Amino acid sequence: MDEVRIIEIKKSVFEDNDRDADLLRDELKKKGVFLLNLMSSPGSGKTTTLIRTINALKDKINIAVLEADIDSDVDAKKIYAATGVQSVQLHTGGMCHLDAEMTRQGLDGLDLESVDLAILENVGNLVCPAEFDTGATDNCMILSVPEGHDKPLKYPLMFSICDLVLINKIDVAPYFDFDFDKCEEYIKMRNPAARVIRICAKTGEGIDEFSKWILSRIKIAKGV
Amino acid sequence: MDEVRIIEIKKSVFEDNDRDADLLRDELKKKGVFLLNLMSSPGSGKTTTLIRTINALKDKINIAVLEADIDSDVDAKKIYAATGVQSVQLHTGGMCHLDAEMTRQGLDGLDLESVDLAILENVGNLVCPAEFDTGATDNCMILSVPEGHDKPLKYPLMFSICDLVLINKIDVAPYFDFDFDKCEEYIKMRNPAARVIRICAKTGEGIDEFSKWILSRIKIAKGV
């Protein structure tokens, strides 16, 4: 594949998203594909984090990317140009989240043969994406320093469903009133099992730790 | 009123939100209340901007605040403590936006007698709040520098419905790749009529211009 496809996602007809998500998760497990659902507010650094992480991992495993956006196609093009991995752009047609069926429509646009890791960059939104199981193996979110350490108090569901919280843009921490200890305390309040990793996607700090986390989770999912 | 009330918002039963929003707008106009709907991503600085602006305006006009949040009540308490104006906290019960009927439920919790300006701080979300007319006289949004100048490309509806875009956190611009000219160009692409004001809620820069904009819009709405 040498260019980025755009897929106009259709609204789901499935009544029972949770059941559909479980079905998709099973199918992916059988195919040996680990699906990581990456969520955050707009502008938290999802795409930059992905580019860094894919470049750190692409010689070890096969990766494919689903980029969900309401309208533009800049992210999928950016990912493909910077990493060379197969990427599809999903247009949600104004919708604020992806569910399992919409995710499936996106996965159908990829060649999953020999793919180990598929990453879904969800719509930038801390509310709705948390309410819909996409069928992902694991959920991960990015909270960036400029957003403030109180976000786990205000968007409880998002923090409670994530296996991993990346705290991004730590390079600008000196210019913001961001309390890392309080932030981690609030995250644990919502989700005691969540892992927290501090990163700076711009400089690459912490990306190694994030990459190792992904590899270890793939191993656990494969049962090896 | 010497403390902050919390109102648990009920889901709307109205089928036709646009009609209901027009009704609410008319009612408010008759009462002489200008309703400003303030929207943004999580962590863009809505509450800090409000505190600065209310303190700049409260000796000139009577102000009341509706703080919408999924769960916490920190914002309404913060507003009341920092400004002394009447504030109610609206709990949306997980919902990602407010519509006209939900806004009405919030307004019913305020004493609107002699209020000139009611400000609704909407749920932090660049997608869903743009889809529901709240009945506000004017819509305003905040885009903060750390989110990036490409947001009008990715969240077109939000930018197209706003009368005013505040670009906040301009003090940290040297630490981010934020192109102000491009940002304004993208905003105009979505909405040629939108006014853009650069502010820094932390230092107070630009708040005077924002306050003047509010006063001029109130005058226009009152037809004086």
CSV table of C-alpha atoms in Angstrom, one decimal:
chain,number,residue,atom,x,y,z
A,1,MET,CA,0.0,0.0,0.0
A,2,ASP,CA,1.6,3.3,-1.0
A,3,GLU,CA,-1.0,5.8,-0.1
A,4,VAL,CA,-3.5,6.5,2.6
A,5,ARG,CA,-7.1,5.3,2.2
A,6,ILE,CA,-10.0,7.3,3.6
A,7,ILE,CA,-13.0,5.3,4.9
A,8,GLU,CA,-16.3,7.0,5.5
A,9,ILE,CA,-17.6,5.2,8.6
A,10,LYS,CA,-21.3,4.3,8.7
A,11,LYS,CA,-23.4,4.5,11.8
A,12,SER,CA,-23.6,1.1,13.5
A,13,VAL,CA,-26.7,-1.0,13.3
A,14,PHE,CA,-25.8,-3.2,16.2
A,15,GLU,CA,-28.0,-2.8,19.3
A,16,ASP,CA,-25.6,-4.5,21.7
A,17,ASN,CA,-22.2,-2.8,21.4
A,18,ASP,CA,-20.7,-4.7,24.4
A,19,ARG,CA,-21.5,-8.0,22.8
A,20,ASP,CA,-20.2,-6.9,19.4
A,21,ALA,CA,-17.0,-5.6,21.1
A,22,ASP,CA,-16.4,-9.0,22.8
A,23,LEU,CA,-16.9,-10.7,19.4
A,24,LEU,CA,-14.4,-8.4,17.7
A,25,ARG,CA,-11.9,-8.9,20.5
A,26,ASP,CA,-12.2,-12.7,20.1
A,27,GLU,CA,-11.7,-12.5,16.3
A,28,LEU,CA,-8.6,-10.3,16.7
A,29,LYS,CA,-7.2,-12.7,19.3
A,30,LYS,CA,-7.6,-15.6,16.9
A,31,LYS,CA,-5.8,-13.6,14.2
A,32,GLY,CA,-3.0,-12.7,16.6
A,33,VAL,CA,-3.7,-9.0,16.3
A,34,PHE,CA,-3.4,-6.8,19.5
A,35,LEU,CA,-5.6,-3.8,19.2
A,36,LEU,CA,-4.7,-0.7,21.2
A,37,ASN,CA,-7.3,2.0,21.6
A,38,LEU,CA,-5.6,5.4,22.1
A,39,MET,CA,-7.7,8.2,23.4
A,40,SER,CA,-7.2,11.8,24.6
A,41,SER,CA,-8.5,15.4,24.5
A,42,PRO,CA,-7.9,17.3,21.2
A,43,GLY,CA,-4.3,18.3,21.0
A,44,SER,CA,-2.8,16.1,23.7
A,45,GLY,CA,-0.2,14.7,21.3
A,46,LYS,CA,-1.7,11.3,20.1
A,47,THR,CA,-0.3,11.5,16.6
A,48,THR,CA,3.2,12.6,17.7
A,49,THR,CA,3.3,9.9,20.3
A,50,LEU,CA,2.3,7.3,17.8
A,51,ILE,CA,4.9,8.3,15.3
A,52,ARG,CA,7.7,8.1,17.9
A,53,THR,CA,6.4,4.8,19.3
A,54,ILE,CA,5.8,3.2,15.9
A,55,ASN,CA,9.4,4.1,14.8
A,56,ALA,CA,10.7,2.6,18.1
A,57,LEU,CA,8.8,-0.7,17.5
A,58,LYS,CA,8.4,-1.2,13.7
A,59,ASP,CA,11.6,-3.3,13.4
A,60,LYS,CA,10.4,-5.7,16.1
A,61,ILE,CA,6.7,-6.1,15.2
A,62,ASN,CA,4.3,-5.4,12.3
A,63,ILE,CA,2.1,-2.4,13.0
A,64,ALA,CA,-1.0,-0.9,11.3
A,65,VAL,CA,-2.8,2.3,12.2
A,66,LEU,CA,-6.5,3.4,12.2
A,67,GLU,CA,-6.8,7.2,12.4
A,68,ALA,CA,-10.3,8.4,13.4
A,69,ASP,CA,-11.2,12.0,12.7
A,70,ILE,CA,-14.4,13.9,12.1
A,71,ASP,CA,-13.2,15.4,8.8
A,72,SER,CA,-9.6,15.9,8.0
A,73,ASP,CA,-7.0,13.3,6.7
A,74,VAL,CA,-3.9,15.0,8.0
A,75,ASP,CA,-3.2,12.4,10.7
A,76,ALA,CA,-3.1,9.3,8.6
A,77,LYS,CA,-1.0,11.0,6.0
A,78,LYS,CA,1.4,12.2,8.7
A,79,ILE,CA,1.7,8.7,10.2
A,80,TYR,CA,2.3,7.1,6.9
A,81,ALA,CA,4.8,9.7,5.8
A,82,ALA,CA,6.7,9.5,9.1
A,83,THR,CA,6.7,5.8,9.7
A,84,GLY,CA,5.8,4.0,6.4
A,85,VAL,CA,3.3,1.7,8.2
A,86,GLN,CA,-0.1,1.0,6.7
A,87,SER,CA,-2.6,3.6,7.8
A,88,VAL,CA,-6.3,4.2,7.1
A,89,GLN,CA,-8.2,7.4,7.8
A,90,LEU,CA,-11.6,6.9,9.3
A,91,HIS,CA,-14.1,9.7,8.8
A,92,THR,CA,-16.7,9.5,11.6
A,93,GLY,CA,-19.1,12.0,9.8
A,94,GLY,CA,-19.4,14.2,12.9
A,95,MET,CA,-19.7,11.4,15.3
A,96,CYS,CA,-17.9,11.8,18.6
A,97,HIS,CA,-16.6,8.3,19.2
A,98,LEU,CA,-16.1,4.9,17.6
A,99,ASP,CA,-17.9,1.7,18.7
A,100,ALA,CA,-17.0,-1.9,17.9
A,101,GLU,CA,-18.8,-2.0,14.5
A,102,MET,CA,-17.2,1.3,13.4
A,103,THR,CA,-13.8,-0.1,14.4
A,104,ARG,CA,-14.5,-3.2,12.5
A,105,GLN,CA,-15.2,-1.2,9.4
A,106,GLY,CA,-11.8,0.5,9.8
A,107,LEU,CA,-10.0,-2.8,10.4
A,108,ASP,CA,-11.6,-4.2,7.2
A,109,GLY,CA,-9.7,-1.4,5.3
A,110,LEU,CA,-6.3,-2.9,6.5
A,111,ASP,CA,-4.4,-5.9,5.4
A,112,LEU,CA,-4.2,-7.6,8.8
A,113,GLU,CA,-2.2,-10.6,7.6
A,114,SER,CA,0.9,-10.7,9.8
A,115,VAL,CA,0.0,-7.6,11.7
A,116,ASP,CA,0.9,-7.9,15.4
A,117,LEU,CA,-0.3,-4.5,16.6
A,118,ALA,CA,-3.1,-2.4,15.3
A,119,ILE,CA,-3.5,1.0,16.9
A,120,LEU,CA,-6.7,2.9,16.8
A,121,GLU,CA,-6.3,6.7,17.3
A,122,ASN,CA,-9.8,7.5,18.5
A,123,VAL,CA,-11.6,10.9,18.2
A,124,GLY,CA,-10.1,13.6,20.4
A,125,ASN,CA,-12.7,13.6,23.2
A,126,LEU,CA,-12.4,12.7,26.9
A,127,VAL,CA,-16.2,11.9,27.3
A,128,CYS,CA,-17.9,9.8,24.6
A,129,PRO,CA,-15.1,7.4,23.5
A,130,ALA,CA,-14.9,6.1,27.1
A,131,GLU,CA,-18.6,5.0,26.9
A,132,PHE,CA,-18.1,2.7,23.9
A,133,ASP,CA,-16.1,-0.5,23.9
A,134,THR,CA,-14.3,-0.6,20.6
A,135,GLY,CA,-13.2,-4.2,20.9
A,136,ALA,CA,-9.7,-3.2,21.7
A,137,THR,CA,-7.4,-5.5,23.6
A,138,ASP,CA,-6.2,-2.6,25.8
A,139,ASN,CA,-7.2,1.0,26.3
A,140,CYS,CA,-4.6,3.7,26.7
A,141,MET,CA,-5.1,7.5,27.1
A,142,ILE,CA,-2.9,10.5,27.0
A,143,LEU,CA,-3.3,13.4,29.4
A,144,SER,CA,-1.0,16.3,28.6
A,145,VAL,CA,0.5,18.6,31.2
A,146,PRO,CA,-1.2,21.8,29.9
A,147,GLU,CA,-4.6,20.3,30.5
A,148,GLY,CA,-4.0,20.2,34.3
A,149,HIS,CA,-3.7,17.5,36.9
A,150,ASP,CA,-7.4,17.7,37.9
A,151,LYS,CA,-8.7,15.9,34.8
A,152,PRO,CA,-9.2,12.5,36.5
A,153,LEU,CA,-11.7,14.3,38.8
A,154,LYS,CA,-13.7,15.7,36.0
A,155,TYR,CA,-13.6,12.9,33.4
A,156,PRO,CA,-13.9,9.9,35.7
A,157,LEU,CA,-15.0,7.2,33.2
A,158,MET,CA,-12.2,7.8,30.8
A,159,PHE,CA,-9.6,7.3,33.5
A,160,SER,CA,-11.4,4.3,35.0
A,161,ILE,CA,-11.4,2.2,31.7
A,162,CYS,CA,-7.7,2.8,30.7
A,163,ASP,CA,-5.0,0.2,31.3
A,164,LEU,CA,-2.4,2.9,30.8
A,165,VAL,CA,-2.3,6.6,31.2
A,166,LEU,CA,0.5,8.5,29.4
A,167,ILE,CA,1.3,11.9,30.9
A,168,ASN,CA,2.6,13.8,27.9
A,169,LYS,CA,4.4,17.2,27.3
A,170,ILE,CA,6.4,16.8,30.5
A,171,ASP,CA,9.0,19.2,28.9
A,172,VAL,CA,6.8,22.2,29.5
A,173,ALA,CA,5.9,21.3,33.1
A,174,PRO,CA,8.0,24.2,34.5
A,175,TYR,CA,5.5,26.6,32.7
A,176,PHE,CA,2.3,25.1,34.1
A,177,ASP,CA,1.0,24.4,37.6
A,178,PHE,CA,0.9,20.7,37.1
A,179,ASP,CA,1.2,18.5,40.2
A,180,PHE,CA,2.4,15.0,39.1
A,181,ASP,CA,1.9,13.5,42.5
A,182,LYS,CA,-1.7,14.8,42.8
A,183,CYS,CA,-2.4,13.7,39.2
A,184,GLU,CA,-1.2,10.1,39.9
A,185,GLU,CA,-3.2,10.1,43.2
A,186,TYR,CA,-6.4,11.1,41.3
A,187,ILE,CA,-5.7,8.5,38.5
A,188,LYS,CA,-5.3,5.8,41.2
A,189,MET,CA,-8.5,7.0,42.8
A,190,ARG,CA,-10.4,6.3,39.6
A,191,ASN,CA,-8.4,3.2,38.6
A,192,PRO,CA,-6.0,1.5,41.1
A,193,ALA,CA,-4.7,-0.9,38.4
A,194,ALA,CA,-3.8,1.8,35.8
A,195,ARG,CA,-0.1,2.1,34.9
A,196,VAL,CA,1.2,5.7,34.5
A,197,ILE,CA,4.1,6.6,32.3
A,198,ARG,CA,5.5,10.1,31.9
A,199,ILE,CA,6.5,11.0,28.3
A,200,CYS,CA,7.5,13.8,26.0
A,201,ALA,CA,6.5,12.8,22.5
A,202,LYS,CA,8.4,15.8,21.2
A,203,THR,CA,11.8,14.8,22.6
A,204,GLY,CA,11.2,11.1,22.8
A,205,GLU,CA,11.5,10.9,26.6
A,206,GLY,CA,9.5,7.9,28.0
A,207,ILE,CA,8.8,6.4,24.6
A,208,ASP,CA,11.1,3.5,25.3
A,209,GLU,CA,9.1,2.7,28.5
A,210,PHE,CA,5.8,3.0,26.5
A,211,SER,CA,7.2,0.7,23.8
A,212,LYS,CA,8.2,-1.9,26.4
A,213,TRP,CA,4.8,-1.8,28.0
A,214,ILE,CA,3.2,-2.5,24.6
A,215,LEU,CA,5.5,-5.4,23.9
A,216,SER,CA,4.8,-6.9,27.3
A,217,ARG,CA,1.0,-6.5,26.9
A,218,ILE,CA,1.2,-8.2,23.5
A,219,LYS,CA,3.0,-11.1,25.1
A,220,ILE,CA,0.4,-11.4,27.9
A,221,ALA,CA,-2.5,-11.3,25.3
A,222,LYS,CA,-0.8,-14.0,23.3
A,223,GLY,CA,-0.3,-16.0,26.4
A,224,VAL,CA,3.4,-16.4,25.9
B,1,MET,CA,-27.0,32.9,48.1
B,2,ASP,CA,-23.9,32.1,50.1
B,3,GLU,CA,-23.1,28.6,48.8
B,4,VAL,CA,-22.9,26.7,45.6
B,5,ARG,CA,-25.9,24.6,44.6
B,6,ILE,CA,-25.5,21.3,42.7
B,7,ILE,CA,-28.2,20.5,40.2
B,8,GLU,CA,-28.4,16.9,38.8
B,9,ILE,CA,-29.5,17.5,35.2
B,10,LYS,CA,-32.2,15.2,33.8
B,11,LYS,CA,-32.1,14.0,30.3
B,12,SER,CA,-34.3,16.1,28.0
B,13,VAL,CA,-37.6,14.9,26.8
B,14,PHE,CA,-37.9,17.5,24.0
B,15,GLU,CA,-37.8,16.0,20.6
B,16,ASP,CA,-37.0,19.3,18.8
B,17,ASN,CA,-34.0,20.9,20.5
B,18,ASP,CA,-33.7,23.7,17.9
B,19,ARG,CA,-37.2,24.9,18.5
B,20,ASP,CA,-36.8,24.6,22.3
B,21,ALA,CA,-33.5,26.6,22.0
B,22,ASP,CA,-35.3,29.4,20.1
B,23,LEU,CA,-38.0,29.5,22.7
B,24,LEU,CA,-35.4,29.8,25.5
B,25,ARG,CA,-33.6,32.5,23.6
B,26,ASP,CA,-36.8,34.5,23.3
B,27,GLU,CA,-37.6,34.1,27.0
B,28,LEU,CA,-34.2,35.2,28.0
B,29,LYS,CA,-34.4,38.2,25.6
B,30,LYS,CA,-37.7,39.3,27.3
B,31,LYS,CA,-36.1,39.0,30.7
B,32,GLY,CA,-33.1,41.0,29.5
B,33,VAL,CA,-30.6,38.2,30.2
B,34,PHE,CA,-27.7,37.7,27.7
B,35,LEU,CA,-26.7,34.0,27.8
B,36,LEU,CA,-23.1,33.2,26.7
B,37,ASN,CA,-22.3,29.6,26.0
B,38,LEU,CA,-18.5,29.0,26.6
B,39,MET,CA,-17.0,25.8,25.1
B,40,SER,CA,-13.6,24.3,24.8
B,41,SER,CA,-11.5,21.1,25.1
B,42,PRO,CA,-10.8,19.9,28.7
B,43,GLY,CA,-8.1,22.0,30.3
B,44,SER,CA,-8.2,24.9,27.8
B,45,GLY,CA,-8.7,27.4,30.7
B,46,LYS,CA,-12.5,28.1,30.7
B,47,THR,CA,-12.7,28.5,34.5
B,48,THR,CA,-9.6,30.7,34.9
B,49,THR,CA,-10.8,32.9,31.9
B,50,LEU,CA,-14.2,33.2,33.5
B,51,ILE,CA,-12.8,34.3,36.9
B,52,ARG,CA,-10.7,37.0,35.3
B,53,THR,CA,-13.5,38.2,33.1
B,54,ILE,CA,-16.2,38.2,35.8
B,55,ASN,CA,-13.9,40.2,38.1
B,56,ALA,CA,-13.3,42.7,35.2
B,57,LEU,CA,-17.1,43.1,34.6
B,58,LYS,CA,-18.9,42.5,37.9
B,59,ASP,CA,-19.0,46.2,38.9
B,60,LYS,CA,-20.6,47.2,35.6
B,61,ILE,CA,-23.2,44.4,35.2
B,62,ASN,CA,-24.9,41.6,37.1
B,63,ILE,CA,-23.5,38.2,36.3
B,64,ALA,CA,-24.5,34.6,37.1
B,65,VAL,CA,-22.7,31.4,36.2
B,66,LEU,CA,-23.8,27.9,35.2
B,67,GLU,CA,-21.0,25.3,35.5
B,68,ALA,CA,-21.6,22.1,33.7
B,69,ASP,CA,-19.5,19.1,34.6
B,70,ILE,CA,-19.9,15.4,34.5
B,71,ASP,CA,-19.2,14.8,38.1
B,72,SER,CA,-17.1,17.2,40.2
B,73,ASP,CA,-18.2,20.5,41.8
B,74,VAL,CA,-14.7,22.2,41.9
B,75,ASP,CA,-15.5,24.8,39.2
B,76,ALA,CA,-18.6,26.3,40.6
B,77,LYS,CA,-17.0,26.5,44.0
B,78,LYS,CA,-13.9,28.1,42.5
B,79,ILE,CA,-15.9,30.7,40.6
B,80,TYR,CA,-18.0,31.6,43.6
B,81,ALA,CA,-14.9,31.8,45.9
B,82,ALA,CA,-13.0,34.0,43.4
B,83,THR,CA,-15.7,36.3,42.3
B,84,GLY,CA,-18.7,36.1,44.7
B,85,VAL,CA,-21.2,35.9,41.8
B,86,GLN,CA,-24.0,33.4,42.0
B,87,SER,CA,-23.0,30.0,40.5
B,88,VAL,CA,-24.7,26.7,40.2
B,89,GLN,CA,-23.0,23.4,39.4
B,90,LEU,CA,-24.8,21.3,36.8
B,91,HIS,CA,-24.1,17.6,36.9
B,92,THR,CA,-24.7,16.1,33.5
B,93,GLY,CA,-24.6,12.5,34.7
B,94,GLY,CA,-22.1,11.4,32.2
B,95,MET,CA,-23.6,13.3,29.3
B,96,CYS,CA,-21.2,15.0,26.9
B,97,HIS,CA,-23.1,18.2,26.2
B,98,LEU,CA,-26.0,20.4,27.3
B,99,ASP,CA,-29.0,21.1,25.2
B,100,ALA,CA,-31.6,23.8,25.6
B,101,GLU,CA,-33.8,22.0,28.1
B,102,MET,CA,-30.8,21.0,30.3
B,103,THR,CA,-29.7,24.7,30.1
B,104,ARG,CA,-33.1,25.7,31.2
B,105,GLN,CA,-33.0,23.3,34.2
B,106,GLY,CA,-29.7,25.1,35.2
B,107,LEU,CA,-31.1,28.6,34.7
B,108,ASP,CA,-34.1,27.6,36.9
B,109,GLY,CA,-31.5,27.2,39.7
B,110,LEU,CA,-30.5,30.8,39.5
B,111,ASP,CA,-32.2,34.0,40.6
B,112,LEU,CA,-32.3,35.8,37.2
B,113,GLU,CA,-34.0,38.9,38.5
B,114,SER,CA,-31.6,41.8,37.5
B,115,VAL,CA,-29.0,39.5,35.9
B,116,ASP,CA,-27.6,41.0,32.7
B,117,LEU,CA,-25.2,38.2,31.8
B,118,ALA,CA,-25.5,34.5,32.4
B,119,ILE,CA,-22.5,32.4,31.4
B,120,LEU,CA,-22.8,28.7,30.8
B,121,GLU,CA,-19.5,26.8,31.1
B,122,ASN,CA,-20.3,23.8,28.9
B,123,VAL,CA,-18.7,20.3,29.2
B,124,GLY,CA,-15.1,20.2,28.1
B,125,ASN,CA,-15.5,18.7,24.6
B,126,LEU,CA,-14.9,20.0,21.1
B,127,VAL,CA,-17.4,17.7,19.4
B,128,CYS,CA,-20.9,17.2,21.0
B,129,PRO,CA,-21.6,20.6,22.6
B,130,ALA,CA,-21.3,22.1,19.1
B,131,GLU,CA,-24.2,19.9,17.9
B,132,PHE,CA,-26.8,21.1,20.4
B,133,ASP,CA,-28.1,24.7,20.5
B,134,THR,CA,-28.3,25.6,24.2
B,135,GLY,CA,-30.5,28.7,23.6
B,136,ALA,CA,-27.5,30.9,24.2
B,137,THR,CA,-27.5,34.4,22.8
B,138,ASP,CA,-23.9,34.0,21.6
B,139,ASN,CA,-21.4,31.1,21.4
B,140,CYS,CA,-17.8,31.5,22.4
B,141,MET,CA,-15.0,28.9,22.5
B,142,ILE,CA,-11.4,28.8,23.8
B,143,LEU,CA,-8.6,27.1,21.9
B,144,SER,CA,-5.4,27.0,23.9
B,145,VAL,CA,-2.0,27.2,22.4
B,146,PRO,CA,-0.8,23.8,23.6
B,147,GLU,CA,-3.7,22.1,21.6
B,148,GLY,CA,-2.2,23.3,18.3
B,149,HIS,CA,-3.2,25.6,15.5
B,150,ASP,CA,-4.7,22.8,13.3
B,151,LYS,CA,-7.8,22.3,15.5
B,152,PRO,CA,-10.2,24.2,13.2
B,153,LEU,CA,-9.4,21.6,10.5
B,154,LYS,CA,-10.2,18.7,12.8
B,155,TYR,CA,-13.3,20.1,14.7
B,156,PRO,CA,-15.0,22.1,12.0
B,157,LEU,CA,-18.5,22.4,13.5
B,158,MET,CA,-17.3,23.9,16.8
B,159,PHE,CA,-15.4,26.7,15.0
B,160,SER,CA,-18.3,27.3,12.6
B,161,ILE,CA,-20.9,28.0,15.3
B,162,CYS,CA,-18.9,30.3,17.5
B,163,ASP,CA,-19.2,34.1,17.4
B,164,LEU,CA,-15.9,34.4,19.2
B,165,VAL,CA,-12.8,32.3,19.4
B,166,LEU,CA,-10.4,33.1,22.3
B,167,ILE,CA,-6.9,31.8,21.8
B,168,ASN,CA,-5.6,31.2,25.4
B,169,LYS,CA,-2.3,30.5,27.0
B,170,ILE,CA,-0.4,32.8,24.6
B,171,ASP,CA,2.3,33.2,27.4
B,172,VAL,CA,3.6,29.7,26.6
B,173,ALA,CA,3.6,30.2,22.8
B,174,PRO,CA,7.5,30.2,22.7
B,175,TYR,CA,7.5,26.5,23.9
B,176,PHE,CA,5.0,25.2,21.3
B,177,ASP,CA,4.9,25.1,17.5
B,178,PHE,CA,1.8,27.3,17.3
B,179,ASP,CA,1.3,29.3,14.2
B,180,PHE,CA,-1.1,32.2,15.0
B,181,ASP,CA,-1.5,33.3,11.4
B,182,LYS,CA,-2.4,29.8,10.2
B,183,CYS,CA,-4.7,29.3,13.1
B,184,GLU,CA,-6.7,32.5,12.3
B,185,GLU,CA,-6.7,31.5,8.6
B,186,TYR,CA,-8.2,28.1,9.5
B,187,ILE,CA,-10.8,29.7,11.8
B,188,LYS,CA,-11.8,32.1,9.0
B,189,MET,CA,-12.1,29.2,6.6
B,190,ARG,CA,-14.7,27.6,8.9
B,191,ASN,CA,-16.4,30.9,9.9
B,192,PRO,CA,-15.5,34.1,8.2
B,193,ALA,CA,-17.6,36.1,10.7
B,194,ALA,CA,-15.9,34.8,13.8
B,195,ARG,CA,-14.0,37.3,15.9
B,196,VAL,CA,-10.6,36.1,17.3
B,197,ILE,CA,-9.0,37.5,20.5
B,198,ARG,CA,-5.7,36.3,21.9
B,199,ILE,CA,-5.7,36.1,25.7
B,200,CYS,CA,-3.7,34.8,28.7
B,201,ALA,CA,-6.1,34.0,31.5
B,202,LYS,CA,-3.2,33.4,33.8
B,203,THR,CA,-1.7,36.9,33.5
B,204,GLY,CA,-4.9,38.7,32.4
B,205,GLU,CA,-3.6,39.7,28.9
B,206,GLY,CA,-6.5,40.2,26.5
B,207,ILE,CA,-9.2,40.0,29.2
B,208,ASP,CA,-10.0,43.7,28.8
B,209,GLU,CA,-10.7,43.1,25.0
B,210,PHE,CA,-12.9,40.1,25.8
B,211,SER,CA,-14.8,42.0,28.4
B,212,LYS,CA,-15.4,44.9,25.9
B,213,TRP,CA,-16.6,42.4,23.3
B,214,ILE,CA,-19.1,41.0,25.9
B,215,LEU,CA,-20.4,44.5,26.7
B,216,SER,CA,-20.8,45.4,23.1
B,217,ARG,CA,-22.7,42.1,22.3
B,218,ILE,CA,-25.0,42.7,25.3
B,219,LYS,CA,-25.8,46.2,23.9
B,220,ILE,CA,-26.5,44.7,20.4
B,221,ALA,CA,-28.8,42.0,21.9
B,222,LYS,CA,-30.7,44.6,23.9
B,223,GLY,CA,-30.9,46.8,20.7
B,224,VAL,CA,-29.5,49.8,22.4
